[in-house]
Amino acid sequence: SDDYIILSGPSFSWNAFLAALHRPGGDGSFRPLGTVYYQFVKSFASASPVIWHSVGLALHLLNAALVFLIAWKLWRDKTAAAVACLVFGLNGTRPEAALWTAGNCDLLASACVLGSIILALNKQTAKSLTLVAAGILFKESAYAMPLVAFFILWPARPIREFRAFLIGACAICAALFAWRWHLFHGPGGYIDPTTAQPAILSLHPLTAAKGVFLRIWDILLVPVNWDAPASWWMPFALTASLLGVLYLAATGRRKELYLIPATCCAVLPAIHLVLIGQSELGSRILYLAAAPFALLIGSLAIAADKRTLIVSAIMLAGMTGILEHNLNAWHEAAMQAQKLCRSASPQQSAPGTFEGVFLFQNGFPQCVAAARNSEAAAPNP
């Protein structure tokens, strides 16, 4: 999909970057630092899928490590921190942000949000606020930062210790949103084809409530791409994952319930997109929300006994099985894309999705052109 448009984009230049700060994106987004990221990676990765995906994986591992650090700073319990880290890293919603190159801005925005929370815990306010601004310029999901940080930080220490940080974060969000409103003459974002207005303006309160209080929890707890061919291990993986969560919820000595509103607040910038379907298409908007969700699961393992450790290991094995099922669909979609690009002409069309995964909603002509250029550049036998 968008990956091939990214590959065909221009190289980095300071003039282009400065211009991007004053120019809204054609798709309703304003992500000047995200554009710089893609241009920077392209400068050394070229069209190598291994390098592109390795960078995405490295960012995902960084975010998992940041979740571990937050959990450790909150509870000083290695088991709880490890469980939170692994739940975040292995949740079945990960592929769309960590594997799909066009979703990498979610990784970067989340790294900034999680890093700013750690810096706030270390009382490094100026550095943490810098990351708040950077996160928003990577992707709009970082606008949720003040609320997510508030619900994570206030139980940890007296709120007066974070007052300057929270006020500063709110001020940065307000200033950048005002600039965004100026650029788009409104909130921006995807356009609703039925109204020709930003989709977020067509949001119904009941739809929003269903998405925030039901659907995102359904997806985070059962993150299965049901449109992909069934894997033989799926019933066992799903059973292990759900029963593990239920056991921890029933026996956990501490339940950090303040992480529930933190999870809900993390999706507010994309609240009009939370009604994710059975294929999990669009689950990248849950990437940041999975951090407080993982912390919530991790908190159930504080002061864990031997039985809890065994159950946690079984639960994580089940989550790994679900993730592998979802990854298989992305692999098959990649193979299908390669086949289509090599055999088609730019004038032809291609399916937008394949087995519940993005295929060519965008970028098919660029993919065909890239395949032909690759064949032309290959040495003759």
C-alpha atoms as a printed R data frame, in Angstrom:
    type eleno elety resid chain resno       x       y       z
1   ATOM     1    CA   SER     A     1   0.000   0.000   0.000
2   ATOM     2    CA   ASP     A     2   1.549   3.334   1.053
3   ATOM     3    CA   ASP     A     3   4.978   1.689   1.357
4   ATOM     4    CA   TYR     A     4   5.661   2.092  -2.356
5   ATOM     5    CA   ILE     A     5   4.642   5.747  -2.292
6   ATOM     6    CA   ILE     A     6   7.168   6.263   0.517
7   ATOM     7    CA   LEU     A     7   9.875   4.563  -1.567
8   ATOM     8    CA   SER     A     8   9.133   6.779  -4.555
9   ATOM     9    CA   GLY     A     9   9.237   9.998  -2.500
10  ATOM    10    CA   PRO     A    10  11.991  12.623  -2.624
11  ATOM    11    CA   SER     A    11  15.179  12.592  -0.561
12  ATOM    12    CA   PHE     A    12  15.580  14.769   2.514
13  ATOM    13    CA   SER     A    13  16.321  18.466   2.186
14  ATOM    14    CA   TRP     A    14  16.117  21.219   4.780
15  ATOM    15    CA   ASN     A    15  14.087  23.435   2.461
16  ATOM    16    CA   ALA     A    16  11.497  20.710   1.971
17  ATOM    17    CA   PHE     A    17  11.318  20.073   5.726
18  ATOM    18    CA   LEU     A    18  10.846  23.755   6.559
19  ATOM    19    CA   ALA     A    19   8.160  23.973   3.891
20  ATOM    20    CA   ALA     A    20   6.412  20.926   5.389
21  ATOM    21    CA   LEU     A    21   6.008  22.806   8.677
22  ATOM    22    CA   HIS     A    22   3.721  25.234   6.865
23  ATOM    23    CA   ARG     A    23   1.946  22.799   4.548
24  ATOM    24    CA   PRO     A    24  -0.841  20.356   5.503
25  ATOM    25    CA   GLY     A    25  -0.755  16.805   4.196
26  ATOM    26    CA   GLY     A    26  -3.103  15.866   1.400
27  ATOM    27    CA   ASP     A    27  -4.559  13.008   3.453
28  ATOM    28    CA   GLY     A    28  -5.491  15.275   6.357
29  ATOM    29    CA   SER     A    29  -2.345  14.563   8.354
30  ATOM    30    CA   PHE     A    30   0.387  16.895   9.591
31  ATOM    31    CA   ARG     A    31   3.496  14.798  10.302
32  ATOM    32    CA   PRO     A    32   6.609  16.726   9.260
33  ATOM    33    CA   LEU     A    33   8.925  14.667  11.474
34  ATOM    34    CA   GLY     A    34   7.360  11.479  10.117
35  ATOM    35    CA   THR     A    35   8.303  12.611   6.613
36  ATOM    36    CA   VAL     A    36  11.877  13.261   7.769
37  ATOM    37    CA   TYR     A    37  12.009   9.766   9.291
38  ATOM    38    CA   TYR     A    38  11.024   8.086   6.028
39  ATOM    39    CA   GLN     A    39  13.452  10.182   4.037
40  ATOM    40    CA   PHE     A    40  16.259   9.419   6.489
41  ATOM    41    CA   VAL     A    41  15.677   5.646   6.453
42  ATOM    42    CA   LYS     A    42  15.394   5.681   2.668
43  ATOM    43    CA   SER     A    43  18.862   7.293   2.465
44  ATOM    44    CA   PHE     A    44  20.495   4.066   3.729
45  ATOM    45    CA   ALA     A    45  17.800   1.402   3.281
46  ATOM    46    CA   SER     A    46  16.905   2.195  -0.337
47  ATOM    47    CA   ALA     A    47  14.369  -0.496  -1.349
48  ATOM    48    CA   SER     A    48  15.661  -3.243   0.963
49  ATOM    49    CA   PRO     A    49  12.690  -4.734   2.840
50  ATOM    50    CA   VAL     A    50  15.045  -6.341   5.358
51  ATOM    51    CA   ILE     A    51  16.501  -2.985   6.413
52  ATOM    52    CA   TRP     A    52  13.135  -1.200   6.472
53  ATOM    53    CA   HIS     A    53  11.549  -3.929   8.591
54  ATOM    54    CA   SER     A    54  14.604  -4.143  10.854
55  ATOM    55    CA   VAL     A    55  14.258  -0.432  11.633
56  ATOM    56    CA   GLY     A    56  10.568  -0.898  12.418
57  ATOM    57    CA   LEU     A    57  11.321  -3.900  14.625
58  ATOM    58    CA   ALA     A    58  14.044  -1.954  16.451
59  ATOM    59    CA   LEU     A    59  11.579   0.852  17.211
60  ATOM    60    CA   HIS     A    60   9.021  -1.668  18.458
61  ATOM    61    CA   LEU     A    61  11.610  -3.291  20.742
62  ATOM    62    CA   LEU     A    62  12.531   0.169  22.025
63  ATOM    63    CA   ASN     A    63   8.898   0.826  22.931
64  ATOM    64    CA   ALA     A    64   8.650  -2.538  24.695
65  ATOM    65    CA   ALA     A    65  11.754  -1.625  26.705
66  ATOM    66    CA   LEU     A    66  10.193   1.736  27.611
67  ATOM    67    CA   VAL     A    67   7.088  -0.068  28.890
68  ATOM    68    CA   PHE     A    68   9.384  -2.221  31.036
69  ATOM    69    CA   LEU     A    69  11.073   0.888  32.452
70  ATOM    70    CA   ILE     A    70   7.765   2.576  33.279
71  ATOM    71    CA   ALA     A    71   6.520  -0.563  35.036
72  ATOM    72    CA   TRP     A    72   9.772  -0.864  36.980
73  ATOM    73    CA   LYS     A    73   9.675   2.767  38.072
74  ATOM    74    CA   LEU     A    74   6.050   2.414  39.170
75  ATOM    75    CA   TRP     A    75   6.271  -0.863  41.115
76  ATOM    76    CA   ARG     A    76   9.924  -1.976  41.424
77  ATOM    77    CA   ASP     A    77   8.822  -5.515  40.561
78  ATOM    78    CA   LYS     A    78  10.803  -7.277  37.817
79  ATOM    79    CA   THR     A    79   8.154  -9.918  37.156
80  ATOM    80    CA   ALA     A    80   5.389  -7.344  36.689
81  ATOM    81    CA   ALA     A    81   7.653  -5.234  34.474
82  ATOM    82    CA   ALA     A    82   8.621  -8.245  32.352
83  ATOM    83    CA   VAL     A    83   4.998  -9.341  31.918
84  ATOM    84    CA   ALA     A    84   3.954  -5.804  30.912
85  ATOM    85    CA   CYS     A    85   6.841  -5.563  28.454
86  ATOM    86    CA   LEU     A    86   6.052  -8.910  26.817
87  ATOM    87    CA   VAL     A    87   2.293  -8.316  26.683
88  ATOM    88    CA   PHE     A    88   2.974  -5.029  24.880
89  ATOM    89    CA   GLY     A    89   5.491  -6.609  22.523
90  ATOM    90    CA   LEU     A    90   3.482  -9.725  21.657
91  ATOM    91    CA   ASN     A    91  -0.071  -8.375  21.423
92  ATOM    92    CA   GLY     A    92  -1.682  -9.410  18.150
93  ATOM    93    CA   THR     A    93  -2.347  -5.786  17.157
94  ATOM    94    CA   ARG     A    94   1.405  -5.138  16.674
95  ATOM    95    CA   PRO     A    95   1.946  -6.040  12.976
96  ATOM    96    CA   GLU     A    96   0.182  -3.061  11.415
97  ATOM    97    CA   ALA     A    97   2.472  -0.546  13.144
98  ATOM    98    CA   ALA     A    98   5.673  -2.576  13.537
99  ATOM    99    CA   LEU     A    99   5.628  -4.520  10.248
100 ATOM   100    CA   TRP     A   100   3.872  -2.174   7.840
101 ATOM   101    CA   THR     A   101   6.377   0.564   7.020
102 ATOM   102    CA   ALA     A   102   3.627   3.134   6.469
103 ATOM   103    CA   GLY     A   103   2.542   2.572  10.086
104 ATOM   104    CA   ASN     A   104   5.935   3.359  11.615
105 ATOM   105    CA   CYS     A   105   4.872   6.857  12.671
106 ATOM   106    CA   ASP     A   106   2.801   5.173  15.379
107 ATOM   107    CA   LEU     A   107   6.013   3.610  16.698
108 ATOM   108    CA   LEU     A   108   7.788   6.959  16.770
109 ATOM   109    CA   ALA     A   109   4.910   8.870  18.377
110 ATOM   110    CA   SER     A   110   4.534   6.168  21.030
111 ATOM   111    CA   ALA     A   111   8.278   6.192  21.756
112 ATOM   112    CA   CYS     A   112   8.048   9.930  22.390
113 ATOM   113    CA   VAL     A   113   5.012   9.569  24.673
114 ATOM   114    CA   LEU     A   114   6.513   6.708  26.691
115 ATOM   115    CA   GLY     A   115   9.906   8.412  26.845
116 ATOM   116    CA   SER     A   116   8.342  11.654  28.069
117 ATOM   117    CA   ILE     A   117   6.587   9.776  30.898
118 ATOM   118    CA   ILE     A   118   9.895   8.240  31.994
119 ATOM   119    CA   LEU     A   119  11.605  11.637  31.897
120 ATOM   120    CA   ALA     A   120   8.730  13.120  33.905
121 ATOM   121    CA   LEU     A   121   9.206  10.387  36.518
122 ATOM   122    CA   ASN     A   122  12.868  11.429  36.621
123 ATOM   123    CA   LYS     A   123  11.802  15.097  37.014
124 ATOM   124    CA   GLN     A   124  13.414  16.129  33.716
125 ATOM   125    CA   THR     A   125  10.563  18.384  32.665
126 ATOM   126    CA   ALA     A   126  12.209  20.286  29.806
127 ATOM   127    CA   LYS     A   127  13.366  17.119  28.033
128 ATOM   128    CA   SER     A   128  10.002  15.435  28.537
129 ATOM   129    CA   LEU     A   129   8.156  18.392  26.997
130 ATOM   130    CA   THR     A   130  10.480  18.303  23.995
131 ATOM   131    CA   LEU     A   131   9.432  14.708  23.409
132 ATOM   132    CA   VAL     A   132   5.758  15.695  23.700
133 ATOM   133    CA   ALA     A   133   6.169  18.159  20.821
134 ATOM   134    CA   ALA     A   134   8.211  15.684  18.771
135 ATOM   135    CA   GLY     A   135   5.612  12.955  19.253
136 ATOM   136    CA   ILE     A   136   2.810  15.141  17.906
137 ATOM   137    CA   LEU     A   137   4.925  16.072  14.874
138 ATOM   138    CA   PHE     A   138   5.437  12.360  14.223
139 ATOM   139    CA   LYS     A   139   1.743  11.473  14.477
140 ATOM   140    CA   GLU     A   140  -1.509  12.798  15.888
141 ATOM   141    CA   SER     A   141  -1.868   9.920  18.375
142 ATOM   142    CA   ALA     A   142   0.557  11.789  20.669
143 ATOM   143    CA   TYR     A   143  -2.124  14.417  21.357
144 ATOM   144    CA   ALA     A   144  -3.399  11.926  23.957
145 ATOM   145    CA   MET     A   145  -0.161  12.306  25.908
146 ATOM   146    CA   PRO     A   146  -1.364  14.641  28.733
147 ATOM   147    CA   LEU     A   147  -4.311  12.403  29.638
148 ATOM   148    CA   VAL     A   148  -2.351   9.151  29.343
149 ATOM   149    CA   ALA     A   149   0.476  10.613  31.435
150 ATOM   150    CA   PHE     A   150  -1.938  11.951  34.063
151 ATOM   151    CA   PHE     A   151  -3.557   8.561  34.696
152 ATOM   152    CA   ILE     A   152  -0.180   6.793  34.793
153 ATOM   153    CA   LEU     A   153   1.625   9.369  36.948
154 ATOM   154    CA   TRP     A   154  -0.868  10.563  39.547
155 ATOM   155    CA   PRO     A   155  -0.977   7.303  41.562
156 ATOM   156    CA   ALA     A   156   2.831   7.097  41.528
157 ATOM   157    CA   ARG     A   157   3.650  10.320  43.351
158 ATOM   158    CA   PRO     A   158   1.878  13.481  44.526
159 ATOM   159    CA   ILE     A   159   0.446  15.279  41.510
160 ATOM   160    CA   ARG     A   160   2.168  18.525  42.512
161 ATOM   161    CA   GLU     A   161   5.458  16.948  41.427
162 ATOM   162    CA   PHE     A   162   4.134  16.678  37.871
163 ATOM   163    CA   ARG     A   163   2.076  19.864  37.731
164 ATOM   164    CA   ALA     A   164   4.589  21.787  35.596
165 ATOM   165    CA   PHE     A   165   4.984  18.864  33.206
166 ATOM   166    CA   LEU     A   166   1.233  18.327  32.743
167 ATOM   167    CA   ILE     A   167   0.538  22.041  32.280
168 ATOM   168    CA   GLY     A   168   3.387  22.309  29.781
169 ATOM   169    CA   ALA     A   169   2.208  19.217  27.893
170 ATOM   170    CA   CYS     A   170  -1.327  20.615  27.646
171 ATOM   171    CA   ALA     A   171   0.041  23.957  26.423
172 ATOM   172    CA   ILE     A   172   2.134  22.257  23.721
173 ATOM   173    CA   CYS     A   173  -0.821  20.159  22.568
174 ATOM   174    CA   ALA     A   174  -3.068  23.242  22.434
175 ATOM   175    CA   ALA     A   175  -0.499  25.287  20.497
176 ATOM   176    CA   LEU     A   176   0.206  22.567  17.929
177 ATOM   177    CA   PHE     A   177  -3.498  21.807  17.527
178 ATOM   178    CA   ALA     A   178  -4.181  25.513  16.927
179 ATOM   179    CA   TRP     A   179  -1.473  25.501  14.251
180 ATOM   180    CA   ARG     A   180  -3.005  22.358  12.739
181 ATOM   181    CA   TRP     A   181  -6.448  24.011  12.721
182 ATOM   182    CA   HIS     A   182  -4.931  27.009  10.947
183 ATOM   183    CA   LEU     A   183  -3.348  24.807   8.261
184 ATOM   184    CA   PHE     A   184  -6.449  22.689   7.609
185 ATOM   185    CA   HIS     A   185  -9.060  25.356   8.442
186 ATOM   186    CA   GLY     A   186 -10.497  22.709  10.740
187 ATOM   187    CA   PRO     A   187  -9.422  19.548  12.589
188 ATOM   188    CA   GLY     A   188  -8.087  17.784   9.502
189 ATOM   189    CA   GLY     A   189  -7.973  14.004   9.311
190 ATOM   190    CA   TYR     A   190  -9.632  11.588   6.913
191 ATOM   191    CA   ILE     A   191 -12.621  12.905   4.984
192 ATOM   192    CA   ASP     A   192 -16.059  11.312   5.314
193 ATOM   193    CA   PRO     A   193 -17.151  10.691   1.680
194 ATOM   194    CA   THR     A   194 -20.836  11.105   2.557
195 ATOM   195    CA   THR     A   195 -20.425  14.580   4.068
196 ATOM   196    CA   ALA     A   196 -17.148  15.790   2.499
197 ATOM   197    CA   GLN     A   197 -16.182  16.901   6.018
198 ATOM   198    CA   PRO     A   198 -13.476  15.564   8.355
199 ATOM   199    CA   ALA     A   199 -14.687  12.175   9.580
200 ATOM   200    CA   ILE     A   200 -14.249  13.122  13.220
201 ATOM   201    CA   LEU     A   201 -16.989  15.754  12.821
202 ATOM   202    CA   SER     A   202 -19.446  12.990  11.843
203 ATOM   203    CA   LEU     A   203 -18.808  11.013  15.006
204 ATOM   204    CA   HIS     A   204 -21.894   9.950  16.963
205 ATOM   205    CA   PRO     A   205 -21.618   9.835  20.790
206 ATOM   206    CA   LEU     A   206 -23.021   6.303  20.999
207 ATOM   207    CA   THR     A   207 -20.589   5.094  18.342
208 ATOM   208    CA   ALA     A   208 -17.696   6.686  20.225
209 ATOM   209    CA   ALA     A   209 -18.787   5.111  23.509
210 ATOM   210    CA   LYS     A   210 -19.123   1.673  21.919
211 ATOM   211    CA   GLY     A   211 -15.650   1.973  20.416
212 ATOM   212    CA   VAL     A   212 -13.863   3.258  23.520
213 ATOM   213    CA   PHE     A   213 -15.556   1.144  26.184
214 ATOM   214    CA   LEU     A   214 -16.171  -2.086  24.258
215 ATOM   215    CA   ARG     A   215 -14.442  -2.477  20.924
216 ATOM   216    CA   ILE     A   216 -10.881  -1.523  21.841
217 ATOM   217    CA   TRP     A   217 -10.984  -3.922  24.808
218 ATOM   218    CA   ASP     A   218 -12.381  -6.659  22.593
219 ATOM   219    CA   ILE     A   219  -9.511  -6.170  20.136
220 ATOM   220    CA   LEU     A   220  -6.777  -5.913  22.786
221 ATOM   221    CA   LEU     A   221  -7.989  -9.043  24.591
222 ATOM   222    CA   VAL     A   222  -8.788 -11.064  21.437
223 ATOM   223    CA   PRO     A   223  -6.444  -9.574  18.798
224 ATOM   224    CA   VAL     A   224  -7.184 -12.082  16.037
225 ATOM   225    CA   ASN     A   225  -7.353 -11.387  12.302
226 ATOM   226    CA   TRP     A   226 -10.458 -13.468  11.612
227 ATOM   227    CA   ASP     A   227 -10.236 -12.835   7.846
228 ATOM   228    CA   ALA     A   228  -6.968 -14.772   7.611
229 ATOM   229    CA   PRO     A   229  -7.039 -18.548   7.028
230 ATOM   230    CA   ALA     A   230  -7.421 -20.365  10.326
231 ATOM   231    CA   SER     A   231  -4.212 -21.613  11.893
232 ATOM   232    CA   TRP     A   232  -4.360 -25.044  13.537
233 ATOM   233    CA   TRP     A   233  -2.935 -23.670  16.763
234 ATOM   234    CA   MET     A   234  -5.346 -20.742  17.071
235 ATOM   235    CA   PRO     A   235  -7.884 -22.416  19.454
236 ATOM   236    CA   PHE     A   236  -5.079 -23.410  21.836
237 ATOM   237    CA   ALA     A   237  -3.379 -19.995  21.661
238 ATOM   238    CA   LEU     A   238  -6.604 -18.101  22.222
239 ATOM   239    CA   THR     A   239  -7.602 -20.341  25.124
240 ATOM   240    CA   ALA     A   240  -4.193 -19.983  26.791
241 ATOM   241    CA   SER     A   241  -4.194 -16.213  26.379
242 ATOM   242    CA   LEU     A   242  -7.715 -15.582  27.679
243 ATOM   243    CA   LEU     A   243  -7.581 -18.054  30.550
244 ATOM   244    CA   GLY     A   244  -4.237 -16.589  31.605
245 ATOM   245    CA   VAL     A   245  -5.654 -13.070  31.702
246 ATOM   246    CA   LEU     A   246  -8.729 -14.262  33.623
247 ATOM   247    CA   TYR     A   247  -6.579 -16.105  36.164
248 ATOM   248    CA   LEU     A   248  -4.362 -13.077  36.753
249 ATOM   249    CA   ALA     A   249  -7.408 -10.829  37.080
250 ATOM   250    CA   ALA     A   250  -8.950 -13.180  39.651
251 ATOM   251    CA   THR     A   251  -5.815 -13.771  41.730
252 ATOM   252    CA   GLY     A   252  -3.762 -10.613  41.277
253 ATOM   253    CA   ARG     A   253  -2.855  -8.987  44.578
254 ATOM   254    CA   ARG     A   254  -2.875  -5.502  43.037
255 ATOM   255    CA   LYS     A   255  -5.135  -4.171  40.341
256 ATOM   256    CA   GLU     A   256  -4.002  -0.792  39.056
257 ATOM   257    CA   LEU     A   257  -7.433   0.213  37.749
258 ATOM   258    CA   TYR     A   258  -6.303   3.759  36.914
259 ATOM   259    CA   LEU     A   259  -4.709   2.196  33.814
260 ATOM   260    CA   ILE     A   260  -8.185   1.513  32.403
261 ATOM   261    CA   PRO     A   261  -8.938   5.221  31.711
262 ATOM   262    CA   ALA     A   262  -5.339   5.619  30.496
263 ATOM   263    CA   THR     A   263  -6.025   2.949  27.859
264 ATOM   264    CA   CYS     A   264  -9.301   4.578  26.836
265 ATOM   265    CA   CYS     A   265  -7.748   8.052  26.593
266 ATOM   266    CA   ALA     A   266  -4.925   6.800  24.370
267 ATOM   267    CA   VAL     A   267  -7.330   6.314  21.433
268 ATOM   268    CA   LEU     A   268  -9.125   9.666  21.689
269 ATOM   269    CA   PRO     A   269  -7.193  11.376  18.835
270 ATOM   270    CA   ALA     A   270  -8.463   8.624  16.502
271 ATOM   271    CA   ILE     A   271 -11.797   8.045  18.228
272 ATOM   272    CA   HIS     A   272 -13.648   8.087  14.900
273 ATOM   273    CA   LEU     A   273 -11.625   5.024  13.800
274 ATOM   274    CA   VAL     A   274 -12.015   2.816  16.883
275 ATOM   275    CA   LEU     A   275 -14.756   0.552  15.495
276 ATOM   276    CA   ILE     A   276 -12.162  -1.821  14.067
277 ATOM   277    CA   GLY     A   277 -13.539  -4.766  12.099
278 ATOM   278    CA   GLN     A   278 -12.926  -8.493  12.449
279 ATOM   279    CA   SER     A   279  -9.768  -8.342  10.333
280 ATOM   280    CA   GLU     A   280  -8.169  -5.831  12.738
281 ATOM   281    CA   LEU     A   281  -7.565  -3.516   9.789
282 ATOM   282    CA   GLY     A   282  -6.751  -0.172  11.388
283 ATOM   283    CA   SER     A   283  -5.406  -1.691  14.609
284 ATOM   284    CA   ARG     A   284  -2.361   0.598  14.452
285 ATOM   285    CA   ILE     A   285  -4.442   3.181  16.327
286 ATOM   286    CA   LEU     A   286  -4.249   0.828  19.327
287 ATOM   287    CA   TYR     A   287  -0.450   0.785  19.364
288 ATOM   288    CA   LEU     A   288  -0.126   3.453  22.073
289 ATOM   289    CA   ALA     A   289  -3.238   2.235  23.921
290 ATOM   290    CA   ALA     A   290  -1.603  -1.172  24.305
291 ATOM   291    CA   ALA     A   291   1.025   0.374  26.613
292 ATOM   292    CA   PRO     A   292  -1.324   1.165  29.555
293 ATOM   293    CA   PHE     A   293  -3.220  -2.040  28.730
294 ATOM   294    CA   ALA     A   294   0.020  -4.027  29.064
295 ATOM   295    CA   LEU     A   295   0.855  -2.196  32.293
296 ATOM   296    CA   LEU     A   296  -2.589  -3.165  33.588
297 ATOM   297    CA   ILE     A   297  -1.941  -6.858  32.851
298 ATOM   298    CA   GLY     A   298   1.559  -6.563  34.302
299 ATOM   299    CA   SER     A   299   0.247  -5.066  37.524
300 ATOM   300    CA   LEU     A   300  -1.699  -8.284  38.125
301 ATOM   301    CA   ALA     A   301   1.636 -10.129  38.407
302 ATOM   302    CA   ILE     A   302   3.080  -7.960  41.191
303 ATOM   303    CA   ALA     A   303   4.517 -10.142  43.977
304 ATOM   304    CA   ALA     A   304   3.735 -13.205  41.860
305 ATOM   305    CA   ASP     A   305   4.037 -16.705  43.309
306 ATOM   306    CA   LYS     A   306   5.260 -19.750  41.381
307 ATOM   307    CA   ARG     A   307   1.799 -20.649  40.083
308 ATOM   308    CA   THR     A   308   1.253 -17.123  38.811
309 ATOM   309    CA   LEU     A   309   4.590 -17.240  36.994
310 ATOM   310    CA   ILE     A   310   3.617 -20.484  35.246
311 ATOM   311    CA   VAL     A   311   0.213 -19.116  34.249
312 ATOM   312    CA   SER     A   312   1.859 -15.902  32.972
313 ATOM   313    CA   ALA     A   313   4.236 -17.946  30.822
314 ATOM   314    CA   ILE     A   314   1.323 -19.935  29.363
315 ATOM   315    CA   MET     A   315  -0.602 -16.710  28.716
316 ATOM   316    CA   LEU     A   316   2.364 -15.167  26.902
317 ATOM   317    CA   ALA     A   317   2.810 -18.333  24.834
318 ATOM   318    CA   GLY     A   318  -0.821 -18.024  23.783
319 ATOM   319    CA   MET     A   319  -0.308 -14.379  22.818
320 ATOM   320    CA   THR     A   320   2.701 -15.418  20.757
321 ATOM   321    CA   GLY     A   321   0.557 -17.949  18.892
322 ATOM   322    CA   ILE     A   322  -2.072 -15.308  18.086
323 ATOM   323    CA   LEU     A   323   0.628 -12.920  16.888
324 ATOM   324    CA   GLU     A   324   2.123 -15.631  14.651
325 ATOM   325    CA   HIS     A   325  -1.300 -16.237  13.102
326 ATOM   326    CA   ASN     A   326  -1.636 -12.535  12.289
327 ATOM   327    CA   LEU     A   327   1.933 -12.304  10.981
328 ATOM   328    CA   ASN     A   328   1.241 -15.140   8.545
329 ATOM   329    CA   ALA     A   329  -1.431 -13.005   6.881
330 ATOM   330    CA   TRP     A   330   1.050 -10.148   6.449
331 ATOM   331    CA   HIS     A   331   3.571 -12.535   4.914
332 ATOM   332    CA   GLU     A   332   1.001 -13.875   2.461
333 ATOM   333    CA   ALA     A   333  -0.042 -10.331   1.549
334 ATOM   334    CA   ALA     A   334   3.594  -9.406   0.869
335 ATOM   335    CA   MET     A   335   3.991 -12.417  -1.432
336 ATOM   336    CA   GLN     A   336   0.760 -11.522  -3.220
337 ATOM   337    CA   ALA     A   337   1.933  -7.923  -3.672
338 ATOM   338    CA   GLN     A   338   5.229  -9.076  -5.148
339 ATOM   339    CA   LYS     A   339   3.423 -11.375  -7.567
340 ATOM   340    CA   LEU     A   340   0.955  -8.700  -8.684
341 ATOM   341    CA   CYS     A   341   3.615  -6.021  -9.192
342 ATOM   342    CA   ARG     A   342   5.763  -8.271 -11.353
343 ATOM   343    CA   SER     A   343   2.942  -9.435 -13.603
344 ATOM   344    CA   ALA     A   344   0.745  -6.333 -14.003
345 ATOM   345    CA   SER     A   345   0.911  -2.976 -15.764
346 ATOM   346    CA   PRO     A   346   0.511   0.394 -13.978
347 ATOM   347    CA   GLN     A   347  -2.872   0.867 -15.676
348 ATOM   348    CA   GLN     A   348  -4.334  -2.233 -14.059
349 ATOM   349    CA   SER     A   349  -5.926  -2.254 -10.610
350 ATOM   350    CA   ALA     A   350  -5.313  -4.459  -7.594
351 ATOM   351    CA   PRO     A   351  -7.304  -5.369  -4.474
352 ATOM   352    CA   GLY     A   352  -7.135  -2.926  -1.585
353 ATOM   353    CA   THR     A   353  -6.825  -5.700   0.998
354 ATOM   354    CA   PHE     A   354  -5.839  -9.361   1.106
355 ATOM   355    CA   GLU     A   355  -6.778 -11.738   3.939
356 ATOM   356    CA   GLY     A   356  -7.547  -8.787   6.204
357 ATOM   357    CA   VAL     A   357  -4.270  -6.987   5.479
358 ATOM   358    CA   PHE     A   358  -3.592  -3.817   3.489
359 ATOM   359    CA   LEU     A   359  -2.566  -4.594  -0.076
360 ATOM   360    CA   PHE     A   360  -3.047  -1.822  -2.631
361 ATOM   361    CA   GLN     A   361  -5.469   0.774  -1.380
362 ATOM   362    CA   ASN     A   362  -2.661   3.062  -2.557
363 ATOM   363    CA   GLY     A   363   0.633   2.714  -4.362
364 ATOM   364    CA   PHE     A   364  -0.016   0.027  -6.971
365 ATOM   365    CA   PRO     A   365   1.393   2.014  -9.945
366 ATOM   366    CA   GLN     A   366   4.496   2.844  -7.895
367 ATOM   367    CA   CYS     A   367   4.952  -0.826  -7.015
368 ATOM   368    CA   VAL     A   368   4.685  -1.919 -10.673
369 ATOM   369    CA   ALA     A   369   7.157   0.767 -11.708
370 ATOM   370    CA   ALA     A   370   9.597  -0.297  -8.989
371 ATOM   371    CA   ALA     A   371   9.361  -3.956 -10.041
372 ATOM   372    CA   ARG     A   372  10.080  -3.064 -13.672
373 ATOM   373    CA   ASN     A   373  13.012  -0.857 -12.744
374 ATOM   374    CA   SER     A   374  14.424  -3.692 -10.635
375 ATOM   375    CA   GLU     A   375  14.137  -6.114 -13.534
376 ATOM   376    CA   ALA     A   376  15.752  -3.641 -15.919
377 ATOM   377    CA   ALA     A   377  18.648  -3.075 -13.524
378 ATOM   378    CA   ALA     A   378  19.283  -6.795 -13.013
379 ATOM   379    CA   PRO     A   379  22.333  -8.158 -14.925
380 ATOM   380    CA   ASN     A   380  21.633 -10.372 -17.898
381 ATOM   381    CA   PRO     A   381  22.459 -14.076 -17.357
